Amino acid sequence: MSCDTLMFHRSTDQEEDELLKVINAKQEESLVPLREDLASWLSKTLGMDLTADNFMRKLDNGVIICRLAERIQAAASKWRDEHKSSEFFPNKKIKCWQKAESGSFFARDNAANFLNWCRAWNVPESCIFESEGLVLHKQPREVVLCLLELGRIAARFGVEPPGLVKLEKEIDAEEACPVPSPTAASTPRRELSKTDLHQQVLKIANSYRIEAKRINEGKYVIGGRVLFIRLLNSKHVMVRVGGGWDTLEHYLLKHIPDKMFEIRRPSLGEKESVDALIVLKSRPNWNHSA
């Protein structure tokens, strides 16, 4: 993150280090909803028990991701036969060491074979991780982005996609057929303001002291940018960013350029946490209900 994107009160090198730790912690928090969504998807698709907590530990020997590749390959072949399609799909078999142990050569080989398969299917390089990134848990974000991209590919062939991919389809459909902005004659503003999504968006925006102006349900102007925002699993406020997703809180931390941060020490008896260490300097306190 560049210094011109994030400005903060400078006093000591130690405080700068602490602020960077805070930002990194927020970035790690932003991966939790994506891991939850993908863990649920993999569990349903492959018939196993994954959670956000054991996500990387379960994946790091490469066996599960190789099974996912085989599942997508089989779904693509079935789809082509059923639709009598002449569309070309890679028919690349993937070698997998089923008994590979975490951290072993065989785990690295599984990861490498999986990545070769991904490249054959034209998964963008921006979504590709390194073998060591999976095996040693060095690239959790890239692993998540890669699996989310495979969720999009799988959806083409009738495999139920992750929740975030479903939300992407919803947004794409909305963009193709825009919904008119609500008017007093068509939809009462009071009724719209009670949705769970809107209340949570306002709560987060107010905590960052920035205005969130709703255009339609799930579509906002924040910081001068039009954002599509959705509620994932009834608890995570997610914003679509380019071809991916971020939590609204992490998005604001990164993309609102006129925020000013400073480090403060927790008061006596106060639990030290990410939110206790980082505070916003004074800004107008927006508190709109619509």
C-alpha angles and dihedrals in degrees: 000000000000123000091234089060095050121035122189143169110276121210110132139003088243092058091048089053091049092051091051089051089052092051092048090050090052089050091053090050090053090062094058097081091048092049090048092051094046093044090054091047095049091046092055096040098046101025100243141117114257128158135182089256098053095032100111094034091055094045102042098089090057097233098113095047090050089052089051090053090051091049092052092045091053092046091051092051092048092048092050092050094046093048094038086230124176091200112129119243124175111256096202119158115216123218113220133184099217095194097046114145123223113272094013131127088252091056089053090048091051090051092048092050090049092051091050088053091050091052091050086056091050096246103174116259088235087068096046120102129195122256090246089050090065101033095048096032091242097134109038093151093052091048090053093047092049094051091046089055090051088052088059091049093047091052090063089065101047099270110137105249131221117280093255091056089052089053090050090055089049091053093045090052090049091051091050092051106025117209113230115249111264117263132195089252096052108033127013111239090218091060093049093050092062098066116119092234094052094047091052093046090052091048093054094041092050091049087058091042094236131127119252111196115192118219095176134339105302095008120097144166110227124167090354093304130110108234133187108217128186138178112240117206089347092286115057118077104213130186124202110237117186106304095342146044139259135177112262091237094054091044091056091047090056106033111037101089101192097059115116120206135191136180119243130184117243111252121246110296094009116129112245110237141146092267093046093054100048124056135171120241116235118300134153109292106230114202108170121160098202 
